[in-house]
Amino acid sequence: MPEQLWVGIHGEVKIPKPQGAATPPLLRRVNAQAVLAAIRGAEVATGTELMAGTGLTRASVIAVCEDLIRRGWIRELDAPGKNPPSAGSAQKGRPARRFELKDRAGVVLGLDIGAATTTAVVADLRGRVIGRAGASFRAADIPASERITVVDRACRQALAAAGENPGTVLAVGAGIAAPVDRDGNVLSAQHFWSLFDVGLRSALAELHGWRVLLENDANLAALGERWRGSGGGVDDLVVLLAGERLGAGVLESGRLLHGHGGGAGEMGFLGMVAGVGSSDGIASLARQWQGADGGPTAGGQASARRVFTDAAAGDTAALAILDRLSERMARVIAAIASLINPELVVIGGAVADSAGALLPGITAALPRFTATPPRVTVSPLGDAIVTVGAVRHALDFVEANALELELTAPA
């Protein structure tokens, strides 16, 4: 039977059960995807290492590598016939063929598009960020053309910072604060969500010829956490973006859950959960409760951080707010655990660096609310969590479609 492989959203190579005869073009595509993923995961990979990493035979590995060399994706180091061993050398036989990813053969863009700001990062084919830029919207409710203009400007500035031009972009991963279905369509059932339904995919395709992969921001956060955060190796994972409002990205058996219209992970149901009552996030609640106690309410995230700072200094009122936040988040996580039963829940976003103070209280309270308490931790990725996931999403597309993409970067 021919070798059949596929590469999951995080780059692992898995061998599925046979599903009927596969065509040669399909085999070439999935084999190329497997080899690219394996080479990306190593600085330099030998043919033997690629065989072990992909499950392919030596002949298949070499054939794929030679095809990828011709197409400009990888290069061979110390090719046979070059630098032959000197007289008296103990080396025998052919030297191992070694391959290296051409990590600047093209780039990807990762976008985090919120209501107030947008961030664009440029990453090479190993996922290393080489350029970054941000921009602000003058208001949340602005015309679609204005939102697109601001996003495009951030993209151009990030590319300039990376020393790249729009023609080297192979794919764009874009996260928005609204539900997105499996086909990249925005669910506009609420006015706030409709603010992000601006035709970004077609606009950037028309401006630059880019392929834009639109996703919910919490879904991309889950991909980012699984790739480079605390969720490595965890297939049943929930990431809670917990700043102003709660939103969840859900991985079940290593696959993103979208639901029928992209609404999986939306937290509106929390309004019906006893002891919760809304989908307000940690920063919003800290500010509200601080104001209720007579403290300052201005400053958004800064005000929320003030609560954690005061609590660390032993302030009684701030400590009481942390206790309330811990129980509130325990109830939220328990509701998620009862529905989805994840192994790990990660609190992410701009509040993650402070939310570690809540973990003891959350962990202690969880068994009161659910029979299936997950592990709970905070993300190390900070406010970059969405752009990290957006880069991963774009790289997945690039690796899966390498044989169809045309490289324009210099060889």
mmCIF file of C-alpha atoms in Angstrom:
data_model
loop_
_atom_site.group_PDB
_atom_site.id
_atom_site.type_symbol
_atom_site.label_atom_id
_atom_site.label_comp_id
_atom_site.label_asym_id
_atom_site.label_seq_id
_atom_site.Cartn_x
_atom_site.Cartn_y
_atom_site.Cartn_z
ATOM 1 C CA MET A 1 0.000 0.000 0.000
ATOM 2 C CA PRO A 2 1.377 3.518 -0.776
ATOM 3 C CA GLU A 3 2.569 5.603 2.145
ATOM 4 C CA GLN A 4 -0.176 7.937 3.335
ATOM 5 C CA LEU A 5 0.567 10.666 5.848
ATOM 6 C CA TRP A 6 -0.928 13.857 7.122
ATOM 7 C CA VAL A 7 0.347 16.582 9.396
ATOM 8 C CA GLY A 8 -1.863 17.900 12.192
ATOM 9 C CA ILE A 9 -2.357 21.543 13.056
ATOM 10 C CA HIS A 10 0.660 21.531 15.350
ATOM 11 C CA GLY A 11 3.068 19.832 12.971
ATOM 12 C CA GLU A 12 3.018 16.271 14.301
ATOM 13 C CA VAL A 13 3.071 13.558 11.672
ATOM 14 C CA LYS A 14 0.405 10.908 12.101
ATOM 15 C CA ILE A 15 -0.421 7.869 9.991
ATOM 16 C CA PRO A 16 -4.172 7.498 9.480
ATOM 17 C CA LYS A 17 -6.134 4.387 8.763
ATOM 18 C CA PRO A 18 -6.431 3.681 5.034
ATOM 19 C CA GLN A 19 -9.348 5.529 3.468
ATOM 20 C CA GLY A 20 -9.167 4.164 -0.053
ATOM 21 C CA ALA A 21 -6.683 4.718 -2.827
ATOM 22 C CA ALA A 22 -4.807 8.018 -2.752
ATOM 23 C CA THR A 23 -3.775 9.775 -5.937
ATOM 24 C CA PRO A 24 -0.071 10.465 -6.627
ATOM 25 C CA PRO A 25 -0.579 14.265 -6.371
ATOM 26 C CA LEU A 26 -2.164 13.833 -2.941
ATOM 27 C CA LEU A 27 0.706 11.629 -1.773
ATOM 28 C CA ARG A 28 3.268 14.125 -3.024
ATOM 29 C CA ARG A 29 1.478 16.889 -1.178
ATOM 30 C CA VAL A 30 1.150 15.143 2.187
ATOM 31 C CA ASN A 31 4.684 13.749 1.976
ATOM 32 C CA ALA A 32 6.048 17.226 1.259
ATOM 33 C CA GLN A 33 4.053 18.569 4.208
ATOM 34 C CA ALA A 34 5.483 15.883 6.485
ATOM 35 C CA VAL A 35 9.075 16.484 5.391
ATOM 36 C CA LEU A 36 8.791 20.276 5.674
ATOM 37 C CA ALA A 37 7.371 19.979 9.191
ATOM 38 C CA ALA A 38 10.208 17.653 10.215
ATOM 39 C CA ILE A 39 12.902 19.900 8.738
ATOM 40 C CA ARG A 40 11.348 22.960 10.367
ATOM 41 C CA GLY A 41 11.651 21.243 13.738
ATOM 42 C CA ALA A 42 15.434 20.794 13.416
ATOM 43 C CA GLU A 43 18.258 23.139 12.525
ATOM 44 C CA VAL A 44 19.647 20.502 10.129
ATOM 45 C CA ALA A 45 18.091 17.112 9.366
ATOM 46 C CA THR A 46 19.684 14.045 7.795
ATOM 47 C CA GLY A 47 17.824 11.660 5.539
ATOM 48 C CA THR A 48 17.831 9.096 8.335
ATOM 49 C CA GLU A 49 16.340 11.586 10.789
ATOM 50 C CA LEU A 50 13.654 12.522 8.285
ATOM 51 C CA MET A 51 12.788 8.857 7.812
ATOM 52 C CA ALA A 52 12.371 8.481 11.566
ATOM 53 C CA GLY A 53 10.369 11.693 11.853
ATOM 54 C CA THR A 54 7.959 11.032 8.998
ATOM 55 C CA GLY A 55 7.719 7.260 8.617
ATOM 56 C CA LEU A 56 8.652 7.545 4.945
ATOM 57 C CA THR A 57 11.165 5.287 3.200
ATOM 58 C CA ARG A 58 14.607 6.615 2.300
ATOM 59 C CA ALA A 59 13.706 6.715 -1.382
ATOM 60 C CA SER A 60 10.577 8.762 -0.646
ATOM 61 C CA VAL A 61 12.436 11.154 1.663
ATOM 62 C CA ILE A 62 15.169 11.807 -0.889
ATOM 63 C CA ALA A 63 12.651 12.257 -3.711
ATOM 64 C CA VAL A 64 10.656 14.770 -1.645
ATOM 65 C CA CYS A 65 13.785 16.634 -0.554
ATOM 66 C CA GLU A 66 15.071 16.937 -4.104
ATOM 67 C CA ASP A 67 11.674 18.270 -5.204
ATOM 68 C CA LEU A 68 11.644 20.803 -2.351
ATOM 69 C CA ILE A 69 15.199 21.869 -3.251
ATOM 70 C CA ARG A 70 14.131 22.507 -6.851
ATOM 71 C CA ARG A 71 11.160 24.526 -5.638
ATOM 72 C CA GLY A 72 13.321 26.643 -3.298
ATOM 73 C CA TRP A 73 12.021 25.503 0.119
ATOM 74 C CA ILE A 74 15.129 23.749 1.433
ATOM 75 C CA ARG A 75 18.844 23.464 0.688
ATOM 76 C CA GLU A 76 21.273 20.570 0.950
ATOM 77 C CA LEU A 77 24.426 20.914 3.008
ATOM 78 C CA ASP A 78 27.624 18.987 2.298
ATOM 79 C CA ALA A 79 26.119 17.262 -0.739
ATOM 80 C CA PRO A 80 27.695 13.963 -1.868
ATOM 81 C CA GLY A 81 30.717 14.556 -4.085
ATOM 82 C CA LYS A 82 31.635 17.819 -2.361
ATOM 83 C CA ASN A 83 34.566 18.019 0.037
ATOM 84 C CA PRO A 84 35.621 14.365 -0.391
ATOM 85 C CA PRO A 85 37.568 12.799 2.494
ATOM 86 C CA SER A 86 41.304 13.320 2.362
ATOM 87 C CA ALA A 87 43.807 10.500 1.909
ATOM 88 C CA GLY A 88 44.170 8.477 5.076
ATOM 89 C CA SER A 89 40.799 9.639 6.421
ATOM 90 C CA ALA A 90 38.927 7.058 8.483
ATOM 91 C CA GLN A 91 35.590 8.071 6.909
ATOM 92 C CA LYS A 92 34.057 5.317 4.782
ATOM 93 C CA GLY A 93 30.992 5.182 2.566
ATOM 94 C CA ARG A 94 28.853 8.076 1.422
ATOM 95 C CA PRO A 95 28.479 11.005 3.813
ATOM 96 C CA ALA A 96 25.028 11.568 5.258
ATOM 97 C CA ARG A 97 22.886 13.906 3.211
ATOM 98 C CA ARG A 98 21.874 16.878 5.335
ATOM 99 C CA PHE A 99 19.021 19.268 4.647
ATOM 100 C CA GLU A 100 18.140 22.685 5.995
ATOM 101 C CA LEU A 101 15.015 24.812 5.709
ATOM 102 C CA LYS A 102 15.438 28.048 3.765
ATOM 103 C CA ASP A 103 13.694 29.967 6.506
ATOM 104 C CA ARG A 104 13.639 33.246 4.552
ATOM 105 C CA ALA A 105 12.324 31.710 1.335
ATOM 106 C CA GLY A 106 9.097 33.454 2.275
ATOM 107 C CA VAL A 107 7.341 34.889 5.315
ATOM 108 C CA VAL A 108 3.957 34.749 6.990
ATOM 109 C CA LEU A 109 1.953 37.427 8.735
ATOM 110 C CA GLY A 110 0.134 36.997 12.046
ATOM 111 C CA LEU A 111 -2.574 39.533 12.935
ATOM 112 C CA ASP A 112 -4.431 40.216 16.176
ATOM 113 C CA ILE A 113 -7.340 42.523 15.331
ATOM 114 C CA GLY A 114 -9.261 43.856 18.315
ATOM 115 C CA ALA A 115 -11.860 46.556 18.689
ATOM 116 C CA ALA A 116 -9.336 49.218 19.744
ATOM 117 C CA THR A 117 -6.000 48.086 18.335
ATOM 118 C CA THR A 118 -4.386 45.759 15.841
ATOM 119 C CA THR A 119 -0.989 44.070 15.954
ATOM 120 C CA ALA A 120 0.856 42.602 12.964
ATOM 121 C CA VAL A 121 3.911 40.364 13.180
ATOM 122 C CA VAL A 122 6.088 38.973 10.404
ATOM 123 C CA ALA A 123 7.619 35.535 10.930
ATOM 124 C CA ASP A 124 10.034 33.430 8.916
ATOM 125 C CA LEU A 125 9.297 29.837 7.964
ATOM 126 C CA ARG A 126 10.505 28.578 11.345
ATOM 127 C CA GLY A 127 8.012 30.850 13.067
ATOM 128 C CA ARG A 128 10.585 33.314 14.375
ATOM 129 C CA VAL A 129 9.227 36.854 14.568
ATOM 130 C CA ILE A 130 11.345 39.232 12.504
ATOM 131 C CA GLY A 131 9.089 42.284 12.367
ATOM 132 C CA ARG A 132 6.253 43.779 14.379
ATOM 133 C CA ALA A 133 3.983 46.821 14.246
ATOM 134 C CA GLY A 134 0.828 48.007 15.929
ATOM 135 C CA ALA A 135 -1.878 50.543 15.207
ATOM 136 C CA SER A 136 -4.968 51.918 16.921
ATOM 137 C CA PHE A 137 -8.473 52.440 15.611
ATOM 138 C CA ARG A 138 -9.982 55.833 16.382
ATOM 139 C CA ALA A 139 -13.139 54.121 17.660
ATOM 140 C CA ALA A 140 -14.634 50.645 17.839
ATOM 141 C CA ASP A 141 -17.522 51.394 15.485
ATOM 142 C CA ILE A 142 -15.785 52.652 12.329
ATOM 143 C CA PRO A 143 -16.424 52.040 8.615
ATOM 144 C CA ALA A 144 -15.101 48.775 7.207
ATOM 145 C CA SER A 145 -12.803 50.605 4.785
ATOM 146 C CA GLU A 146 -11.165 52.502 7.637
ATOM 147 C CA ARG A 147 -10.581 49.325 9.655
ATOM 148 C CA ILE A 148 -9.006 47.666 6.614
ATOM 149 C CA THR A 149 -6.773 50.691 6.014
ATOM 150 C CA VAL A 150 -5.455 50.602 9.574
ATOM 151 C CA VAL A 151 -4.816 46.836 9.420
ATOM 152 C CA ASP A 152 -3.057 47.172 6.056
ATOM 153 C CA ARG A 153 -0.858 49.978 7.388
ATOM 154 C CA ALA A 154 0.206 47.819 10.349
ATOM 155 C CA CYS A 155 1.032 44.970 7.952
ATOM 156 C CA ARG A 156 3.150 47.220 5.751
ATOM 157 C CA GLN A 157 5.004 48.650 8.734
ATOM 158 C CA ALA A 158 5.732 45.186 10.128
ATOM 159 C CA LEU A 159 7.033 44.053 6.746
ATOM 160 C CA ALA A 160 9.252 47.130 6.509
ATOM 161 C CA ALA A 161 10.624 46.405 9.982
ATOM 162 C CA ALA A 162 11.446 42.865 8.811
ATOM 163 C CA GLY A 163 13.093 44.081 5.617
ATOM 164 C CA GLU A 164 10.476 42.262 3.529
ATOM 165 C CA ASN A 165 8.022 43.301 0.853
ATOM 166 C CA PRO A 166 4.386 42.254 0.332
ATOM 167 C CA GLY A 167 5.360 39.864 -2.444
ATOM 168 C CA THR A 168 7.193 37.520 -0.047
ATOM 169 C CA VAL A 169 4.107 36.895 2.112
ATOM 170 C CA LEU A 170 2.894 33.313 1.664
ATOM 171 C CA ALA A 171 -0.095 33.410 4.019
ATOM 172 C CA VAL A 172 -1.740 35.612 6.640
ATOM 173 C CA GLY A 173 -3.262 34.291 9.857
ATOM 174 C CA ALA A 174 -5.731 36.816 11.268
ATOM 175 C CA GLY A 175 -7.515 36.639 14.616
ATOM 176 C CA ILE A 176 -10.618 38.720 15.333
ATOM 177 C CA ALA A 177 -12.788 39.139 18.429
ATOM 178 C CA ALA A 178 -15.801 37.470 16.835
ATOM 179 C CA PRO A 179 -16.909 33.911 16.025
ATOM 180 C CA VAL A 180 -15.603 32.558 12.709
ATOM 181 C CA ASP A 181 -16.848 29.352 11.101
ATOM 182 C CA ARG A 182 -14.740 26.628 9.500
ATOM 183 C CA ASP A 183 -14.844 28.424 6.143
ATOM 184 C CA GLY A 184 -13.632 31.746 7.536
ATOM 185 C CA ASN A 185 -17.020 33.480 7.612
ATOM 186 C CA VAL A 186 -17.788 35.871 10.485
ATOM 187 C CA LEU A 187 -20.867 35.198 12.595
ATOM 188 C CA SER A 188 -22.484 38.640 12.779
ATOM 189 C CA ALA A 189 -25.408 37.813 15.066
ATOM 190 C CA GLN A 190 -24.375 40.572 17.495
ATOM 191 C CA HIS A 191 -23.479 44.175 16.703
ATOM 192 C CA PHE A 192 -20.016 43.887 18.284
ATOM 193 C CA TRP A 193 -19.213 40.839 16.175
ATOM 194 C CA SER A 194 -20.417 42.618 13.028
ATOM 195 C CA LEU A 195 -17.709 45.273 13.543
ATOM 196 C CA PHE A 196 -15.191 42.678 12.366
ATOM 197 C CA ASP A 197 -17.122 41.527 9.312
ATOM 198 C CA VAL A 198 -15.326 43.990 7.037
ATOM 199 C CA GLY A 199 -14.315 41.850 4.060
ATOM 200 C CA LEU A 200 -10.687 41.634 5.179
ATOM 201 C CA ARG A 201 -9.917 38.490 3.188
ATOM 202 C CA SER A 202 -11.030 39.906 -0.139
ATOM 203 C CA ALA A 203 -9.551 43.345 0.578
ATOM 204 C CA LEU A 204 -6.037 42.072 1.325
ATOM 205 C CA ALA A 205 -6.255 39.635 -1.576
ATOM 206 C CA GLU A 206 -7.100 42.527 -3.895
ATOM 207 C CA LEU A 207 -4.403 44.797 -2.463
ATOM 208 C CA HIS A 208 -1.556 42.275 -2.284
ATOM 209 C CA GLY A 209 -2.694 38.897 -3.555
ATOM 210 C CA TRP A 210 -2.468 37.479 -0.027
ATOM 211 C CA ARG A 211 -4.259 34.396 1.223
ATOM 212 C CA VAL A 212 -5.899 35.446 4.515
ATOM 213 C CA LEU A 213 -6.932 32.756 7.008
ATOM 214 C CA LEU A 214 -9.528 34.345 9.274
ATOM 215 C CA GLU A 215 -10.080 32.835 12.744
ATOM 216 C CA ASN A 216 -11.499 33.691 16.130
ATOM 217 C CA ASP A 217 -8.809 35.196 18.369
ATOM 218 C CA ALA A 218 -9.341 32.700 21.207
ATOM 219 C CA ASN A 219 -9.031 29.802 18.754
ATOM 220 C CA LEU A 220 -5.698 31.166 17.597
ATOM 221 C CA ALA A 221 -4.682 31.610 21.227
ATOM 222 C CA ALA A 222 -5.301 27.885 21.717
ATOM 223 C CA LEU A 223 -3.096 27.072 18.717
ATOM 224 C CA GLY A 224 -0.380 29.379 20.032
ATOM 225 C CA GLU A 225 -0.507 27.922 23.525
ATOM 226 C CA ARG A 226 -0.335 24.374 22.178
ATOM 227 C CA TRP A 227 2.657 25.320 20.016
ATOM 228 C CA ARG A 228 4.808 27.549 22.216
ATOM 229 C CA GLY A 229 3.081 27.963 25.550
ATOM 230 C CA SER A 230 2.212 25.775 28.505
ATOM 231 C CA GLY A 231 -0.083 23.514 26.460
ATOM 232 C CA GLY A 232 2.627 21.560 24.650
ATOM 233 C CA GLY A 233 1.627 17.926 24.258
ATOM 234 C CA VAL A 234 -1.937 18.547 25.506
ATOM 235 C CA ASP A 235 -4.648 17.541 23.024
ATOM 236 C CA ASP A 236 -7.665 18.455 25.201
ATOM 237 C CA LEU A 237 -7.020 22.095 25.942
ATOM 238 C CA VAL A 238 -9.021 25.252 26.631
ATOM 239 C CA VAL A 239 -7.461 28.708 26.519
ATOM 240 C CA LEU A 240 -9.435 31.492 28.191
ATOM 241 C CA LEU A 241 -8.750 35.011 26.995
ATOM 242 C CA ALA A 242 -9.702 36.695 30.227
ATOM 243 C CA GLY A 243 -9.067 40.435 29.933
ATOM 244 C CA GLU A 244 -12.123 42.620 29.410
ATOM 245 C CA ARG A 245 -14.418 39.787 28.308
ATOM 246 C CA LEU A 246 -14.038 36.029 28.474
ATOM 247 C CA GLY A 247 -13.635 33.988 25.322
ATOM 248 C CA ALA A 248 -12.453 30.408 24.941
ATOM 249 C CA GLY A 249 -10.519 28.537 22.303
ATOM 250 C CA VAL A 250 -11.102 24.793 22.544
ATOM 251 C CA LEU A 251 -8.930 21.948 21.288
ATOM 252 C CA GLU A 252 -10.523 18.504 21.513
ATOM 253 C CA SER A 253 -8.295 15.565 20.570
ATOM 254 C CA GLY A 254 -5.932 18.125 19.026
ATOM 255 C CA ARG A 255 -8.545 19.728 16.753
ATOM 256 C CA LEU A 256 -10.185 23.122 17.057
ATOM 257 C CA LEU A 257 -13.883 23.153 17.879
ATOM 258 C CA HIS A 258 -15.871 25.653 15.826
ATOM 259 C CA GLY A 259 -19.485 24.582 16.103
ATOM 260 C CA HIS A 260 -22.072 25.101 13.389
ATOM 261 C CA GLY A 261 -21.530 28.842 12.951
ATOM 262 C CA GLY A 262 -18.190 29.283 14.698
ATOM 263 C CA GLY A 263 -19.757 29.965 18.091
ATOM 264 C CA ALA A 264 -18.056 27.179 20.048
ATOM 265 C CA GLY A 265 -16.208 28.780 22.945
ATOM 266 C CA GLU A 266 -18.422 31.858 23.171
ATOM 267 C CA MET A 267 -19.075 32.673 26.823
ATOM 268 C CA GLY A 268 -22.492 34.327 26.664
ATOM 269 C CA PHE A 269 -24.009 31.377 28.526
ATOM 270 C CA LEU A 270 -22.205 32.528 31.681
ATOM 271 C CA GLY A 271 -25.011 34.987 32.269
ATOM 272 C CA MET A 272 -27.101 31.974 33.280
ATOM 273 C CA VAL A 273 -24.484 30.432 35.580
ATOM 274 C CA ALA A 274 -25.052 30.944 39.317
ATOM 275 C CA GLY A 275 -22.322 32.981 40.943
ATOM 276 C CA VAL A 276 -21.032 34.259 37.581
ATOM 277 C CA GLY A 277 -23.759 36.214 35.810
ATOM 278 C CA SER A 278 -21.805 37.654 32.871
ATOM 279 C CA SER A 279 -18.852 37.080 30.562
ATOM 280 C CA ASP A 280 -16.880 39.974 32.063
ATOM 281 C CA GLY A 281 -13.177 39.188 32.267
ATOM 282 C CA ILE A 282 -10.635 39.534 35.040
ATOM 283 C CA ALA A 283 -9.532 43.063 34.144
ATOM 284 C CA SER A 284 -13.102 44.311 33.851
ATOM 285 C CA LEU A 285 -14.186 42.745 37.148
ATOM 286 C CA ALA A 286 -11.101 43.968 39.014
ATOM 287 C CA ARG A 287 -11.837 47.502 37.838
ATOM 288 C CA GLN A 288 -15.544 47.280 38.675
ATOM 289 C CA TRP A 289 -14.984 45.847 42.155
ATOM 290 C CA GLN A 290 -12.149 48.236 42.904
ATOM 291 C CA GLY A 291 -14.469 51.119 42.041
ATOM 292 C CA ALA A 292 -17.222 49.655 44.214
ATOM 293 C CA ASP A 293 -14.789 49.711 47.133
ATOM 294 C CA GLY A 294 -14.020 53.364 46.559
ATOM 295 C CA GLY A 295 -10.764 52.804 44.685
ATOM 296 C CA PRO A 296 -9.752 54.280 41.310
ATOM 297 C CA THR A 297 -11.541 52.853 38.269
ATOM 298 C CA ALA A 298 -9.706 54.596 35.435
ATOM 299 C CA GLY A 299 -6.897 53.034 33.484
ATOM 300 C CA GLY A 300 -8.310 49.755 32.179
ATOM 301 C CA GLN A 301 -5.624 47.080 32.382
ATOM 302 C CA ALA A 302 -3.475 49.399 34.523
ATOM 303 C CA SER A 303 -6.254 49.604 37.094
ATOM 304 C CA ALA A 304 -6.566 45.809 37.131
ATOM 305 C CA ARG A 305 -2.815 45.422 37.652
ATOM 306 C CA ARG A 306 -3.066 47.873 40.560
ATOM 307 C CA VAL A 307 -5.405 45.430 42.322
ATOM 308 C CA PHE A 308 -2.843 42.616 42.026
ATOM 309 C CA THR A 309 -0.004 44.914 43.093
ATOM 310 C CA ASP A 310 -1.930 46.087 46.155
ATOM 311 C CA ALA A 311 -2.864 42.511 47.032
ATOM 312 C CA ALA A 312 0.793 41.462 46.884
ATOM 313 C CA ALA A 313 1.537 44.282 49.343
ATOM 314 C CA GLY A 314 -1.098 42.924 51.744
ATOM 315 C CA ASP A 315 -3.889 45.421 51.088
ATOM 316 C CA THR A 316 -7.045 43.965 52.677
ATOM 317 C CA ALA A 317 -9.493 45.296 50.081
ATOM 318 C CA ALA A 318 -7.354 44.092 47.164
ATOM 319 C CA LEU A 319 -6.991 40.646 48.756
ATOM 320 C CA ALA A 320 -10.776 40.427 49.053
ATOM 321 C CA ILE A 321 -11.112 41.237 45.347
ATOM 322 C CA LEU A 322 -8.623 38.470 44.489
ATOM 323 C CA ASP A 323 -10.675 36.018 46.539
ATOM 324 C CA ARG A 324 -13.820 37.021 44.626
ATOM 325 C CA LEU A 325 -11.992 36.741 41.303
ATOM 326 C CA SER A 326 -10.648 33.286 42.206
ATOM 327 C CA GLU A 327 -14.087 31.915 43.036
ATOM 328 C CA ARG A 328 -15.653 33.553 39.987
ATOM 329 C CA MET A 329 -13.024 32.048 37.670
ATOM 330 C CA ALA A 330 -13.361 28.675 39.404
ATOM 331 C CA ARG A 331 -17.078 28.690 38.594
ATOM 332 C CA VAL A 332 -16.347 29.655 34.982
ATOM 333 C CA ILE A 333 -13.735 26.921 34.581
ATOM 334 C CA ALA A 334 -16.015 24.382 36.287
ATOM 335 C CA ALA A 335 -18.777 25.154 33.787
ATOM 336 C CA ILE A 336 -16.336 24.596 30.932
ATOM 337 C CA ALA A 337 -15.012 21.416 32.551
ATOM 338 C CA SER A 338 -18.516 20.009 32.963
ATOM 339 C CA LEU A 339 -19.277 20.597 29.274
ATOM 340 C CA ILE A 340 -15.949 19.786 27.607
ATOM 341 C CA ASN A 341 -13.771 17.949 30.165
ATOM 342 C CA PRO A 342 -10.378 19.372 29.105
ATOM 343 C CA GLU A 343 -7.115 18.185 30.601
ATOM 344 C CA LEU A 344 -5.792 21.728 30.935
ATOM 345 C CA VAL A 345 -7.298 25.235 31.078
ATOM 346 C CA VAL A 346 -4.907 28.109 30.423
ATOM 347 C CA ILE A 347 -5.688 31.702 31.375
ATOM 348 C CA GLY A 348 -4.210 33.890 28.657
ATOM 349 C CA GLY A 349 -4.031 37.403 27.298
ATOM 350 C CA ALA A 350 -2.787 40.620 28.799
ATOM 351 C CA VAL A 351 -3.900 39.621 32.336
ATOM 352 C CA ALA A 352 -1.944 36.349 32.350
ATOM 353 C CA ASP A 353 1.126 37.843 34.029
ATOM 354 C CA SER A 354 -1.022 38.825 37.029
ATOM 355 C CA ALA A 355 -3.498 35.945 37.039
ATOM 356 C CA GLY A 356 -0.966 33.557 38.555
ATOM 357 C CA ALA A 357 -1.992 34.974 41.943
ATOM 358 C CA LEU A 358 -5.461 33.499 41.373
ATOM 359 C CA LEU A 359 -4.313 29.930 40.725
ATOM 360 C CA PRO A 360 -4.216 28.681 44.353
ATOM 361 C CA GLY A 361 -7.753 29.926 44.993
ATOM 362 C CA ILE A 362 -9.069 28.572 41.686
ATOM 363 C CA THR A 363 -7.488 25.164 42.210
ATOM 364 C CA ALA A 364 -8.820 24.917 45.760
ATOM 365 C CA ALA A 365 -12.365 25.887 44.747
ATOM 366 C CA LEU A 366 -12.757 23.786 41.609
ATOM 367 C CA PRO A 367 -13.663 20.462 43.288
ATOM 368 C CA ARG A 368 -16.661 22.196 44.887
ATOM 369 C CA PHE A 369 -18.135 22.949 41.483
ATOM 370 C CA THR A 370 -17.210 20.052 39.184
ATOM 371 C CA ALA A 371 -16.428 16.359 39.393
ATOM 372 C CA THR A 372 -13.889 16.736 36.561
ATOM 373 C CA PRO A 373 -11.556 19.570 37.602
ATOM 374 C CA PRO A 374 -8.835 20.256 35.000
ATOM 375 C CA ARG A 375 -5.336 21.487 35.657
ATOM 376 C CA VAL A 376 -5.245 25.278 35.503
ATOM 377 C CA THR A 377 -2.283 27.469 34.641
ATOM 378 C CA VAL A 378 -1.480 30.825 33.079
ATOM 379 C CA SER A 379 0.071 31.401 29.695
ATOM 380 C CA PRO A 380 3.698 32.506 29.391
ATOM 381 C CA LEU A 381 2.919 34.188 26.064
ATOM 382 C CA GLY A 382 1.316 37.350 27.469
ATOM 383 C CA ASP A 383 -0.476 39.590 25.007
ATOM 384 C CA ALA A 384 1.389 37.925 22.099
ATOM 385 C CA ILE A 385 -0.692 34.756 22.454
ATOM 386 C CA VAL A 386 -3.011 35.519 19.519
ATOM 387 C CA THR A 387 -0.265 36.526 17.095
ATOM 388 C CA VAL A 388 1.722 33.398 18.023
ATOM 389 C CA GLY A 389 -1.320 31.303 17.113
ATOM 390 C CA ALA A 390 -1.917 33.333 13.958
ATOM 391 C CA VAL A 391 1.640 32.605 12.814
ATOM 392 C CA ARG A 392 1.160 28.888 13.557
ATOM 393 C CA HIS A 393 -2.095 28.883 11.596
ATOM 394 C CA ALA A 394 -0.409 30.517 8.602
ATOM 395 C CA LEU A 395 2.564 28.135 8.734
ATOM 396 C CA ASP A 396 0.213 25.144 8.807
ATOM 397 C CA PHE A 397 -1.334 26.418 5.582
ATOM 398 C CA VAL A 398 2.067 27.020 3.985
ATOM 399 C CA GLU A 399 3.346 23.544 4.831
ATOM 400 C CA ALA A 400 0.146 21.892 3.620
ATOM 401 C CA ASN A 401 0.237 23.776 0.310
ATOM 402 C CA ALA A 402 3.964 24.089 -0.357
ATOM 403 C CA LEU A 403 3.744 22.406 -3.774
ATOM 404 C CA GLU A 404 1.117 24.895 -4.924
ATOM 405 C CA LEU A 405 2.728 28.061 -3.564
ATOM 406 C CA GLU A 406 5.170 30.069 -5.688
ATOM 407 C CA LEU A 407 8.191 31.460 -3.885
ATOM 408 C CA THR A 408 9.259 34.953 -4.866
ATOM 409 C CA ALA A 409 12.086 35.458 -2.358
ATOM 410 C CA PRO A 410 15.650 35.217 -3.707
ATOM 411 C CA ALA A 411 17.115 31.695 -3.778
#
